[in-house]
Amino acid sequence: MPDSDNKKSRKPLKNLPQDRFQPRVLFIWLLVGLALTSLLMWSPGRLGAPITLKIQQVVELAESDAIKQGVIKPDLSGGPDWALVTGELREPVPVRPDSEQMTRSFRSAGRLTDSNMERLQRSQRFVEQPATTMWTQIMANVIPFVLIIGLLYFLFVRQLKNAGRGALGFGKSRAKQLTRDRDKVTFADVEGCNEAKEEIGEIVEFLKDPKKFSAMGGRVPKGVLMIGPPGTGKTLLAKAVAGEAEVPFFSISGSDFVEMFVGVGASRVRDMFEQGRKNAPCLIFIDEIDAVGRQRGAGLGGGNDEREQTLNSMLVEMDGFSTEDGVIIIAATNRPDVLDSALLRPGRFDRQVTVGLPDIVGREAILRVHAKKITLEESVDLALVARGTPGFSGADLANLLNEAALLAARRDKKKVEMVDIEDAREKVLFGRENRRLMDESERRLIAWHEAGHAIIQGLLDDGTVPVHKVTIIPRGQSLGSTTYLPTKDILTRPMKKLLDQIAMAMGGRIGEELVTGDLSNGASGDIKQATKIARAMVCDYGMSNLGPVALGDNQDTVFLGRDITRSQHISEDTARRVDEEVSRILREQYERAKELIHSHRAEIDKIAEALLQYETIEGKHVLEILKYGELRSPVVVAPPPPPKKVEEEPAPKEKEKEPKKEPALISPEAIGGAPEPTPA
């Protein structure tokens, strides 16, 4: 790249063009001035010039009852006895003898004697007022101007300024420039996506030293598309690029381009890119680009004409950029499958950066970044928190620590402890504790249901996904839950682990049947989860007697484009065999879980009895019962929430009522538990 272009790319921010004076503002103020002038010229006080009379003529007209009303003011410019008399006649008279213009007002200035003053007062048509000073006249003339101008400013000028740049700027871009001093973000504030940071860091190097890349004959990508689930930090990463490169950063959402008026979106696209050229080198970040970049011609009856015009304008503007412009487009989406193929071709979005969910190391780094804003107890182990939050995004982890801080504040603590983070994690995953009144039979049913899950997981686990906690306290929609804490991130799922997971899901139903001899609807969620896993094994993973064949229906829905009709991939006979294989897997794992539970009947009874006594036990207690047949570690019982105070009428002293036995506070809702969490 030439040196002149290199200097251009290093243009300081202080030389960027500021808001320029626009001619339409001057035009608006001219209209306001003309309106005020016309208002004052045609006010009721100036409808025709008053006739000039002598004081004696005014006195005679007053005595003949020809004056409707009048005002007498001292005239300081004439002398002590001089006065200014103005008023209105009952009948109109000519302004001048030779004029056709008529008027009712009159004016008279001169020496007003005491006798004439008494005669005017006897007519009861005149009112005396004090003399008008120069300051009073100025205020009387200026205040109306100020009030009218202020009213017009707030009614018109401010509305034009705030309502999307007014009607004259309806097609202007709504991209907002990020303020560096206030909203500066660097790579140190972004954790959990090291690979994405390294890949996108080339953009920062190019913006700082473009000659380094041009000397080798290479060029920086014109557009970078960041793909990933919601909350993984795509927007934060784009802000970090702008903060590291110290260049102007414009942010806009894809929905800001789409309007109900045809052509507005395309106009805003052109204005946005023109704004980027003027501030080059700069970054333009388009969030949720799938709102405007969806595939053309998709849906019933074709696509949306306005959205497709906006997309066409964006394609043309991106293809028109050259390397010397120093303008880089960064877009983010969590739906790359619906984007138009022309938008993803080289020359537009040259590079796709995947920002996925963080691993255990990334989660710990993210927690350490957010923990700087929270007062944590020294005993808090963020590595343990990271291990217990598989599948959490960066936004989820930030929310977890925030909930823990709020929970610690409600408990009147000075610092956030590990128990607060643990309770906040369960609240985020399963909902808040919801203790309700429940009879003993339902408590027993839920206890044996959760004990069935826990004992199967404890027997089949090889140490990678141990039982973390078992509780019969309801949270959210579940009446109880058995949670697991993976020791590492699970990236692949072997067939043995999937079968163990199905058997564990069946353990709750078998536990209910074991203690009651009947079935309930509490295992409905477990059955759905097990059926989903078994069908995926047969149709998607090839883990059945049908062989390695993909039998799932991968056809896109009509609103995502392409074909409207769905095609049948498998025959009726194959579909019947698929159903048979799914049923076979479920039956085999049900019998397997049933055999395990019956062979460890004493252990499952002890786990259920511990749940009935303590309501919540930890995973180590389950392992102790399986290994030693009893609990050897103390169980920490969380104190129940304080009951609400209810004001009751005082009982009479003569009759003392016996204290009533309050039922135990336990879990609510239907029997059993909702689907247990699966390791992520």
XYZ file of C-alpha atoms in Angstrom:
680
model
C 0.000 0.000 0.000
C 1.438 3.494 -0.787
C 2.686 5.728 1.992
C -0.072 8.229 1.347
C -2.654 5.570 2.037
C -0.770 4.530 5.159
C -0.945 8.082 6.460
C -4.605 8.179 5.610
C -5.246 5.003 7.604
C -3.567 6.571 10.646
C -5.700 9.699 10.587
C -6.296 10.785 14.232
C -9.778 10.766 15.646
C -9.705 14.465 16.561
C -9.757 15.411 12.852
C -12.922 13.474 12.168
C -15.710 15.660 10.753
C -18.175 16.807 13.342
C -21.846 17.622 12.881
C -22.062 20.201 10.113
C -24.506 23.121 9.920
C -27.323 22.197 7.601
C -29.168 24.798 5.439
C -32.570 23.447 6.451
C -31.985 24.661 10.032
C -31.575 28.244 8.766
C -34.678 27.813 6.622
C -36.709 26.718 9.652
C -35.617 29.728 11.698
C -36.500 32.098 8.841
C -39.991 30.650 8.744
C -40.293 31.141 12.507
C -39.238 34.799 12.193
C -41.734 35.483 9.409
C -44.506 33.866 11.416
C -43.743 36.039 14.462
C -43.604 39.201 12.375
C -46.936 38.425 10.757
C -48.470 37.650 14.143
C -47.410 40.994 15.582
C -48.354 42.994 12.482
C -51.875 41.564 12.384
C -52.558 41.505 16.114
C -55.907 43.004 17.258
C -54.197 46.106 18.642
C -52.954 47.074 15.165
C -56.126 46.643 13.114
C -56.267 50.223 11.826
C -54.428 53.271 13.234
C -56.272 55.188 16.001
C -57.563 58.704 15.292
C -55.984 61.586 17.200
C -58.342 63.755 19.252
C -57.941 66.677 21.617
C -58.553 66.278 25.311
C -61.641 68.494 25.136
C -63.106 66.373 22.308
C -62.589 63.236 24.388
C -64.390 64.860 27.332
C -67.349 65.831 25.146
C -67.572 62.331 23.593
C -67.493 60.822 27.076
C -70.353 63.023 28.268
C -72.399 62.093 25.179
C -71.831 58.366 25.915
C -70.030 57.827 22.599
C -67.024 56.134 24.206
C -67.249 52.461 25.045
C -64.134 52.233 27.267
C -60.891 54.084 27.829
C -57.602 54.248 29.732
C -55.894 57.245 31.345
C -52.124 57.091 31.874
C -49.742 59.834 33.072
C -47.472 61.130 30.278
C -44.076 61.640 31.856
C -42.595 63.184 28.715
C -44.998 66.205 28.737
C -45.170 67.355 32.320
C -46.836 66.746 35.659
C -50.368 67.544 34.367
C -50.054 65.819 31.043
C -51.817 62.538 30.343
C -52.243 59.952 27.564
C -55.872 58.973 26.976
C -56.687 55.980 24.756
C -59.888 54.071 24.261
C -62.522 52.621 21.962
C -65.565 54.387 20.407
C -68.998 52.860 20.222
C -69.350 53.594 16.500
C -66.583 53.415 13.875
C -65.385 56.715 12.367
C -63.055 57.467 9.399
C -59.365 57.589 10.219
C -59.086 60.782 8.156
C -61.786 62.867 6.515
C -60.660 61.794 3.032
C -60.092 58.118 3.929
C -62.401 55.148 3.627
C -60.610 53.196 6.372
C -62.715 53.009 9.540
C -61.549 52.638 13.112
C -62.964 52.539 16.629
C -59.816 53.409 18.583
C -58.743 56.898 19.508
C -55.707 58.513 21.101
C -55.247 61.838 22.850
C -52.237 63.401 24.580
C -52.156 66.751 26.332
C -52.720 68.692 29.562
C -55.525 67.191 31.592
C -57.036 69.646 34.084
C -58.787 68.651 37.274
C -62.194 69.625 35.897
C -61.758 67.533 32.765
C -60.523 64.662 34.908
C -63.693 64.845 37.044
C -65.878 64.923 33.918
C -64.148 61.828 32.514
C -64.490 59.985 35.818
C -68.225 60.817 35.995
C -68.743 58.967 32.692
C -67.518 55.732 34.379
C -65.935 54.616 31.120
C -62.284 55.287 31.960
C -59.751 53.410 34.049
C -56.619 54.990 35.485
C -53.316 53.114 35.023
C -49.777 53.978 36.121
C -47.305 55.397 33.677
C -45.403 52.946 31.428
C -41.622 53.080 31.817
C -39.059 52.155 29.203
C -38.225 48.834 30.936
C -41.902 47.926 31.152
C -42.323 48.538 27.425
C -39.238 46.458 26.624
C -40.429 43.546 28.776
C -43.900 43.711 27.312
C -42.457 43.465 23.801
C -39.685 40.906 24.501
C -41.480 38.353 26.702
C -44.027 37.340 24.017
C -41.158 36.819 21.559
C -39.268 34.616 24.031
C -42.319 32.544 24.904
C -43.331 31.976 21.299
C -39.784 31.113 20.179
C -39.348 28.684 23.100
C -42.676 27.021 22.351
C -41.804 26.606 18.677
C -38.390 25.227 19.578
C -39.781 22.490 21.823
C -42.654 21.661 19.473
C -40.809 21.600 16.157
C -37.028 21.844 16.305
C -36.606 19.283 19.116
C -39.006 16.858 17.512
C -37.170 17.112 14.213
C -33.928 16.482 16.058
C -35.054 13.502 18.140
C -37.508 11.711 15.871
C -34.973 9.768 13.855
C -33.379 12.897 12.353
C -36.760 14.133 11.244
C -38.687 13.647 8.077
C -35.816 15.072 6.024
C -33.429 12.422 7.425
C -35.714 9.407 7.268
C -33.360 7.565 4.949
C -30.221 8.352 6.950
C -28.248 5.628 8.681
C -29.003 4.914 12.314
C -25.535 3.630 13.089
C -24.234 4.903 16.432
C -20.599 5.737 16.937
C -19.070 4.267 20.071
C -17.371 6.736 22.393
C -13.852 5.518 23.079
C -13.328 7.195 26.440
C -16.619 5.963 27.862
C -17.216 2.572 26.254
C -13.685 1.354 25.613
C -13.310 -2.424 25.650
C -10.068 -4.324 25.049
C -9.118 -7.964 24.544
C -8.352 -8.174 28.277
C -12.094 -7.854 28.932
C -12.907 -10.803 26.650
C -12.176 -14.343 27.810
C -13.283 -17.815 26.870
C -12.727 -17.457 23.112
C -8.955 -17.418 22.644
C -9.074 -18.926 19.151
C -11.526 -16.279 17.961
C -9.405 -13.536 19.546
C -6.297 -14.731 17.709
C -8.111 -14.979 14.390
C -9.734 -11.589 14.638
C -6.571 -10.008 16.049
C -5.198 -9.737 12.496
C -7.746 -6.993 11.885
C -6.280 -4.968 14.732
C -2.784 -5.388 13.356
C -3.960 -4.278 9.918
C -5.648 -1.157 11.259
C -2.516 -0.266 13.231
C 0.036 -1.067 10.506
C -1.534 -1.741 7.080
C 1.854 -1.457 5.326
C 3.014 -4.661 7.011
C 0.392 -6.692 5.124
C 0.504 -4.804 1.834
C 4.291 -5.343 1.576
C 3.698 -9.104 1.384
C 0.986 -8.705 -1.235
C -1.771 -9.756 1.140
C -4.990 -7.989 1.965
C -7.087 -7.962 5.075
C -10.563 -9.501 4.876
C -13.177 -6.930 3.918
C -15.783 -8.542 6.108
C -15.725 -10.841 9.133
C -18.786 -12.860 10.108
C -18.890 -14.026 13.727
C -21.037 -17.101 14.286
C -22.015 -18.558 17.622
C -24.811 -19.179 20.121
C -26.385 -16.220 21.939
C -24.401 -14.811 24.837
C -20.965 -16.039 23.756
C -19.532 -12.517 23.393
C -19.742 -11.717 19.672
C -20.695 -8.074 20.244
C -18.145 -7.724 23.039
C -15.426 -9.113 20.791
C -16.256 -6.589 18.066
C -16.042 -3.748 20.605
C -12.688 -5.096 21.760
C -11.376 -4.944 18.197
C -12.370 -1.285 17.991
C -10.857 -0.572 21.401
C -7.556 -2.227 20.550
C -7.266 -0.586 17.138
C -8.357 2.854 18.443
C -10.447 3.630 15.387
C -14.041 4.836 15.029
C -16.556 2.068 15.710
C -20.091 2.255 14.302
C -22.710 -0.147 15.622
C -26.090 -0.893 14.057
C -28.632 -3.693 14.202
C -29.865 -5.551 11.154
C -33.461 -4.652 12.015
C -32.654 -0.915 11.725
C -32.459 -1.273 7.952
C -35.875 -2.849 7.422
C -38.796 -0.411 7.222
C -42.341 -0.527 5.906
C -41.499 2.090 3.247
C -39.868 0.757 0.105
C -36.357 2.050 -0.489
C -35.680 3.344 3.023
C -33.533 0.360 4.013
C -31.397 0.627 0.883
C -30.964 4.361 1.487
C -29.793 3.714 5.031
C -27.301 1.122 3.828
C -25.794 3.586 1.350
C -25.627 6.326 3.964
C -23.968 3.983 6.486
C -21.248 2.961 4.064
C -20.720 6.564 2.990
C -20.341 7.490 6.654
C -17.752 4.729 7.016
C -15.713 6.025 4.063
C -15.568 9.511 5.567
C -14.257 8.146 8.885
C -11.846 5.560 7.458
C -10.091 3.669 8.885
C -13.056 2.440 10.913
C -15.129 -0.589 11.849
C -18.807 -1.066 11.090
C -20.501 -3.674 13.263
C -23.845 -5.096 12.109
C -25.496 -7.114 14.872
C -28.076 -9.807 14.026
C -27.398 -9.528 10.316
C -29.823 -12.380 9.608
C -32.661 -9.826 9.989
C -31.646 -8.288 6.655
C -29.384 -10.937 5.109
C -31.807 -13.866 4.841
C -31.835 -15.872 1.645
C -33.673 -14.147 -1.187
C -36.808 -15.734 -2.557
C -37.511 -17.688 0.632
C -40.944 -18.312 2.070
C -44.426 -18.645 0.651
C -45.012 -16.520 -2.434
C -41.434 -15.294 -2.686
C -39.520 -13.025 -0.338
C -39.964 -9.583 1.125
C -39.281 -6.975 -1.575
C -38.141 -4.259 0.811
C -35.766 -6.605 2.676
C -34.365 -7.975 -0.570
C -33.755 -4.457 -1.910
C -31.886 -3.667 1.298
C -29.815 -6.848 0.941
C -29.032 -6.062 -2.704
C -27.845 -2.602 -1.731
C -25.613 -4.098 0.970
C -24.133 -6.608 -1.478
C -23.303 -3.847 -3.958
C -21.771 -1.578 -1.311
C -19.608 -4.334 0.157
C -18.366 -5.443 -3.231
C -17.476 -1.827 -4.096
C -15.053 -1.476 -1.217
C -11.360 -1.556 -1.962
C -8.523 -2.467 0.352
C -7.336 1.131 0.480
C -10.597 2.323 2.016
C -9.645 1.003 5.450
C -13.261 0.117 6.262
C -13.910 -3.323 7.724
C -17.349 -4.820 8.232
C -17.922 -7.103 11.227
C -21.262 -8.887 11.492
C -22.692 -11.272 14.067
C -25.432 -13.868 13.890
C -26.541 -17.100 15.518
C -28.381 -18.242 12.373
C -25.750 -18.622 9.619
C -27.893 -21.288 7.907
C -30.452 -18.720 6.722
C -28.006 -16.177 5.263
C -27.882 -15.591 1.522
C -24.996 -17.335 -0.230
C -24.000 -14.120 -2.047
C -23.345 -12.500 1.298
C -20.869 -15.198 2.308
C -18.776 -15.345 -0.846
C -15.125 -14.168 -0.880
C -14.921 -10.439 -1.417
C -17.723 -9.698 0.999
C -17.523 -11.733 4.198
C -14.181 -13.361 3.520
C -13.771 -14.899 6.939
C -16.115 -16.690 9.313
C -15.096 -16.773 12.970
C -16.871 -19.245 15.227
C -17.393 -18.005 18.768
C -18.574 -21.115 20.579
C -19.422 -21.933 24.147
C -16.371 -21.738 26.433
C -14.678 -24.837 27.779
C -13.830 -25.368 31.437
C -10.673 -23.234 31.196
C -12.537 -20.484 29.374
C -15.370 -20.523 31.886
C -12.924 -20.078 34.747
C -11.282 -17.141 32.960
C -14.692 -15.542 32.310
C -15.653 -15.982 35.954
C -12.423 -14.283 37.052
C -13.184 -11.288 34.808
C -16.681 -10.840 36.246
C -15.559 -11.651 39.792
C -13.501 -8.427 39.869
C -16.739 -6.488 40.338
C -18.004 -8.713 43.189
C -16.658 -9.146 46.722
C -15.936 -12.869 46.994
C -14.998 -14.912 50.045
C -11.452 -16.281 49.916
C -12.756 -19.844 50.094
C -14.672 -19.500 46.800
C -13.191 -21.875 44.218
C -13.946 -20.515 40.747
C -12.430 -23.619 39.152
C -15.080 -25.729 40.891
C -17.785 -23.298 39.732
C -16.479 -23.566 36.176
C -16.596 -27.373 36.370
C -20.196 -27.243 37.545
C -21.435 -24.973 34.753
C -21.025 -26.962 31.508
C -22.850 -25.426 28.579
C -22.929 -21.942 30.152
C -22.135 -19.001 27.900
C -20.334 -15.859 29.001
C -23.633 -14.069 29.577
C -24.882 -17.002 31.670
C -21.772 -16.903 33.857
C -22.107 -13.153 34.384
C -25.735 -13.670 35.358
C -24.728 -16.487 37.729
C -22.333 -14.266 39.710
C -24.850 -11.440 39.728
C -27.547 -13.714 41.151
C -25.077 -14.960 43.770
C -24.300 -11.373 44.798
C -28.000 -10.527 45.092
C -28.613 -13.684 47.111
C -25.744 -12.885 49.490
C -27.077 -9.362 49.942
C -30.524 -10.707 50.847
C -28.842 -12.923 53.437
C -27.108 -9.854 54.967
C -23.615 -11.097 54.137
C -20.558 -8.953 53.557
C -19.032 -11.291 50.955
C -20.304 -13.846 48.465
C -19.667 -17.389 49.674
C -19.542 -20.686 47.829
C -22.984 -21.681 49.067
C -24.435 -18.522 47.524
C -22.952 -19.365 44.133
C -24.221 -22.949 44.429
C -27.747 -21.786 45.267
C -27.633 -19.246 42.447
C -26.581 -21.977 40.002
C -29.521 -24.139 40.986
C -31.846 -21.157 40.747
C -30.631 -20.344 37.227
C -30.848 -23.966 36.048
C -33.969 -25.254 37.778
C -35.737 -22.241 39.281
C -36.208 -20.899 42.764
C -36.997 -23.098 45.763
C -40.738 -23.453 46.141
C -41.660 -25.114 49.394
C -45.267 -26.172 49.622
C -47.432 -28.280 51.843
C -47.388 -31.938 50.890
C -48.697 -35.055 52.568
C -46.473 -37.943 53.606
C -47.443 -40.264 50.750
C -46.361 -37.750 48.102
C -43.115 -37.085 49.960
C -42.339 -40.821 50.003
C -43.146 -41.111 46.301
C -40.796 -38.250 45.359
C -38.066 -39.540 47.703
C -38.018 -43.020 46.124
C -38.240 -41.463 42.642
C -35.100 -39.386 43.172
C -33.391 -42.255 45.011
C -33.932 -44.405 41.904
C -32.175 -41.849 39.724
C -29.335 -41.400 42.196
C -28.576 -45.086 42.766
C -28.521 -45.927 39.034
C -26.165 -43.022 38.320
C -23.992 -43.955 41.269
C -23.721 -47.578 40.119
C -23.109 -46.911 36.423
C -20.889 -43.831 36.618
C -17.167 -44.349 35.999
C -16.157 -41.124 37.748
C -16.715 -38.699 34.867
C -20.271 -37.613 35.798
C -20.735 -38.269 39.542
C -23.887 -37.438 41.464
C -23.652 -33.933 42.896
C -26.859 -33.415 44.852
C -30.217 -35.106 45.400
C -33.178 -33.131 46.722
C -36.922 -33.447 47.107
C -37.375 -29.672 47.443
C -39.292 -28.415 44.402
C -37.661 -25.947 42.054
C -39.479 -24.443 39.096
C -41.719 -27.099 37.560
C -39.954 -30.082 39.129
C -40.858 -31.583 42.495
C -37.356 -32.909 43.021
C -34.094 -33.215 41.160
C -30.935 -35.276 40.947
C -28.049 -33.221 39.622
C -24.666 -34.327 38.310
C -21.363 -32.496 38.164
C -19.112 -33.551 35.252
C -15.427 -33.637 36.012
C -14.603 -32.453 32.486
C -16.249 -31.102 29.354
C -18.037 -33.892 27.515
C -17.455 -33.430 23.787
C -18.451 -36.883 22.532
C -21.078 -39.353 23.723
C -20.191 -43.061 23.401
C -22.969 -45.591 22.993
C -22.364 -46.993 26.482
C -22.850 -43.549 28.062
C -26.078 -42.963 26.123
C -27.468 -46.322 27.270
C -26.480 -45.525 30.853
C -28.277 -42.218 30.561
C -31.471 -43.963 29.397
C -31.228 -46.445 32.283
C -30.740 -43.610 34.759
C -33.840 -41.842 33.398
C -35.867 -45.021 33.954
C -34.677 -45.319 37.578
C -37.226 -42.811 38.882
C -40.220 -44.700 37.512
C -38.892 -48.013 38.884
C -38.343 -46.438 42.314
C -41.959 -45.218 42.399
C -43.275 -48.648 41.402
C -41.075 -50.306 44.007
C -42.501 -48.413 46.971
C -46.123 -47.895 45.887
C -46.788 -50.795 43.532
C -48.364 -48.297 41.147
C -47.326 -45.857 38.417
C -47.680 -42.083 38.356
C -47.283 -39.230 35.902
C -44.146 -38.004 37.673
C -41.846 -39.835 35.249
C -43.323 -38.305 32.082
C -40.367 -36.003 31.580
C -37.912 -38.856 32.113
C -39.680 -40.998 29.505
C -39.622 -38.172 26.947
C -35.920 -37.600 27.532
C -35.115 -41.326 27.226
C -37.199 -41.673 24.046
C -35.459 -38.681 22.498
C -32.029 -40.183 23.201
C -33.061 -43.613 21.852
C -34.498 -42.141 18.635
C -31.350 -40.092 18.079
C -29.254 -43.250 18.521
C -31.292 -45.061 15.850
C -31.907 -42.263 13.329
C -28.874 -39.998 13.655
C -26.002 -41.870 15.325
C -26.406 -45.274 13.632
C -26.254 -47.064 17.005
C -28.788 -49.833 16.330
C -29.345 -53.044 14.399
C -30.368 -50.977 11.351
C -26.737 -50.048 10.813
C -24.970 -46.741 10.145
C -27.830 -45.097 8.239
C -29.097 -41.545 8.783
C -32.880 -41.828 8.943
C -33.715 -38.422 10.425
C -35.700 -35.792 8.568
C -33.375 -32.828 7.954
C -35.726 -30.855 5.702
C -35.816 -27.114 6.456
C -39.101 -25.478 7.384
C -40.960 -23.388 4.853
C -40.101 -20.075 6.497
C -36.370 -20.723 6.211
C -36.635 -20.977 2.462
C -35.884 -23.411 -0.331
C -38.559 -26.120 -0.704
C -42.121 -25.843 0.504
C -43.026 -29.523 0.438
C -41.432 -32.150 2.668
C -40.066 -35.295 1.126
C -40.335 -38.714 2.737
C -36.825 -40.150 3.175
C -37.775 -43.603 4.445
C -40.403 -46.174 3.560
C -43.206 -47.310 5.822
C -41.426 -50.602 6.523
C -38.247 -48.769 7.561
C -40.270 -46.422 9.767
C -41.824 -49.448 11.475
C -38.367 -50.951 12.057
C -37.148 -47.640 13.491
C -40.011 -47.654 15.988
C -39.209 -51.252 16.901
C -35.550 -50.422 17.512
C -36.442 -47.440 19.693
C -38.830 -49.580 21.732
C -36.218 -52.331 22.059
C -33.578 -49.946 23.436
C -36.024 -48.474 25.939
C -37.258 -51.891 27.133
C -33.745 -53.280 27.537
C -32.547 -50.323 29.584
C -35.722 -50.396 31.669
C -35.108 -54.035 32.571
C -31.447 -53.276 33.224
C -32.310 -50.450 35.631
C -34.976 -52.584 37.290
C -32.495 -55.383 37.951
C -29.965 -52.945 39.442
C -32.519 -51.388 41.775
C -33.908 -54.746 42.966
C -30.394 -55.992 43.670
C -29.675 -52.869 45.785
C -33.034 -52.604 47.541
C -31.491 -51.863 50.940
C -29.370 -49.021 49.539
C -32.251 -47.310 47.726
C -34.364 -47.482 50.897
C -31.611 -45.784 52.916
C -31.181 -43.049 50.289
C -34.936 -42.389 50.290
C -35.083 -42.353 54.099
C -32.197 -39.844 54.166
C -34.115 -37.640 51.722
C -37.237 -37.816 53.861
C -35.197 -36.791 56.887
C -32.910 -34.118 55.419
C -34.713 -33.249 52.127
C -31.313 -32.696 50.446
C -28.199 -34.872 50.453
C -24.946 -34.576 48.543
C -23.403 -36.977 46.070
C -20.837 -38.190 48.605
C -23.658 -39.403 50.826
C -25.024 -41.535 47.965
C -21.590 -43.085 47.458
C -21.227 -43.722 51.204
C -24.531 -45.603 51.298
C -23.508 -47.675 48.265
C -20.092 -48.470 49.746
C -20.682 -48.698 53.511
C -24.460 -49.047 53.745
C -24.826 -45.938 55.898
C -24.148 -42.214 56.058
C -20.741 -41.390 57.497
C -20.499 -37.675 56.688
C -22.687 -35.109 58.409
C -25.541 -33.692 56.351
C -25.761 -29.904 56.317
C -29.425 -28.970 56.595
C -30.308 -25.619 55.082
C -32.640 -23.620 57.329
C -36.109 -23.200 55.820
C -37.183 -19.683 54.876
C -38.863 -17.747 57.708
C -42.648 -18.101 57.569
C -44.692 -15.064 56.767
C -46.196 -13.326 59.757
C -49.957 -13.467 59.704
C -51.845 -11.206 62.061
C -54.437 -13.189 63.988
C -57.025 -12.096 66.459
C -55.906 -12.664 70.060
C -57.528 -15.695 71.595
C -59.631 -15.176 74.725
C -57.715 -15.707 77.929
C -60.358 -18.007 79.385
C -59.993 -20.572 76.636
C -56.439 -21.501 75.800
C -56.229 -23.378 72.565
C -53.885 -26.274 72.140
C -51.010 -25.668 69.694
C -51.760 -27.007 66.260
C -49.312 -29.278 64.531
C -48.202 -27.619 61.335
C -47.640 -29.881 58.347
C -44.097 -30.173 57.052
C -42.997 -27.748 54.357
C -42.008 -29.763 51.348
C -42.203 -29.875 47.583
C -45.316 -29.114 45.438
C -47.032 -30.198 42.251
C -47.561 -33.578 40.709
C -45.769 -36.686 41.678
C -42.209 -37.420 40.821
C -39.787 -35.042 39.211
C -39.316 -33.197 35.988
C -36.679 -34.388 33.536
C -33.332 -34.579 35.242
C -30.498 -32.482 33.806
C -28.242 -34.251 31.392
C -24.495 -33.662 31.357
C -23.635 -31.056 28.753
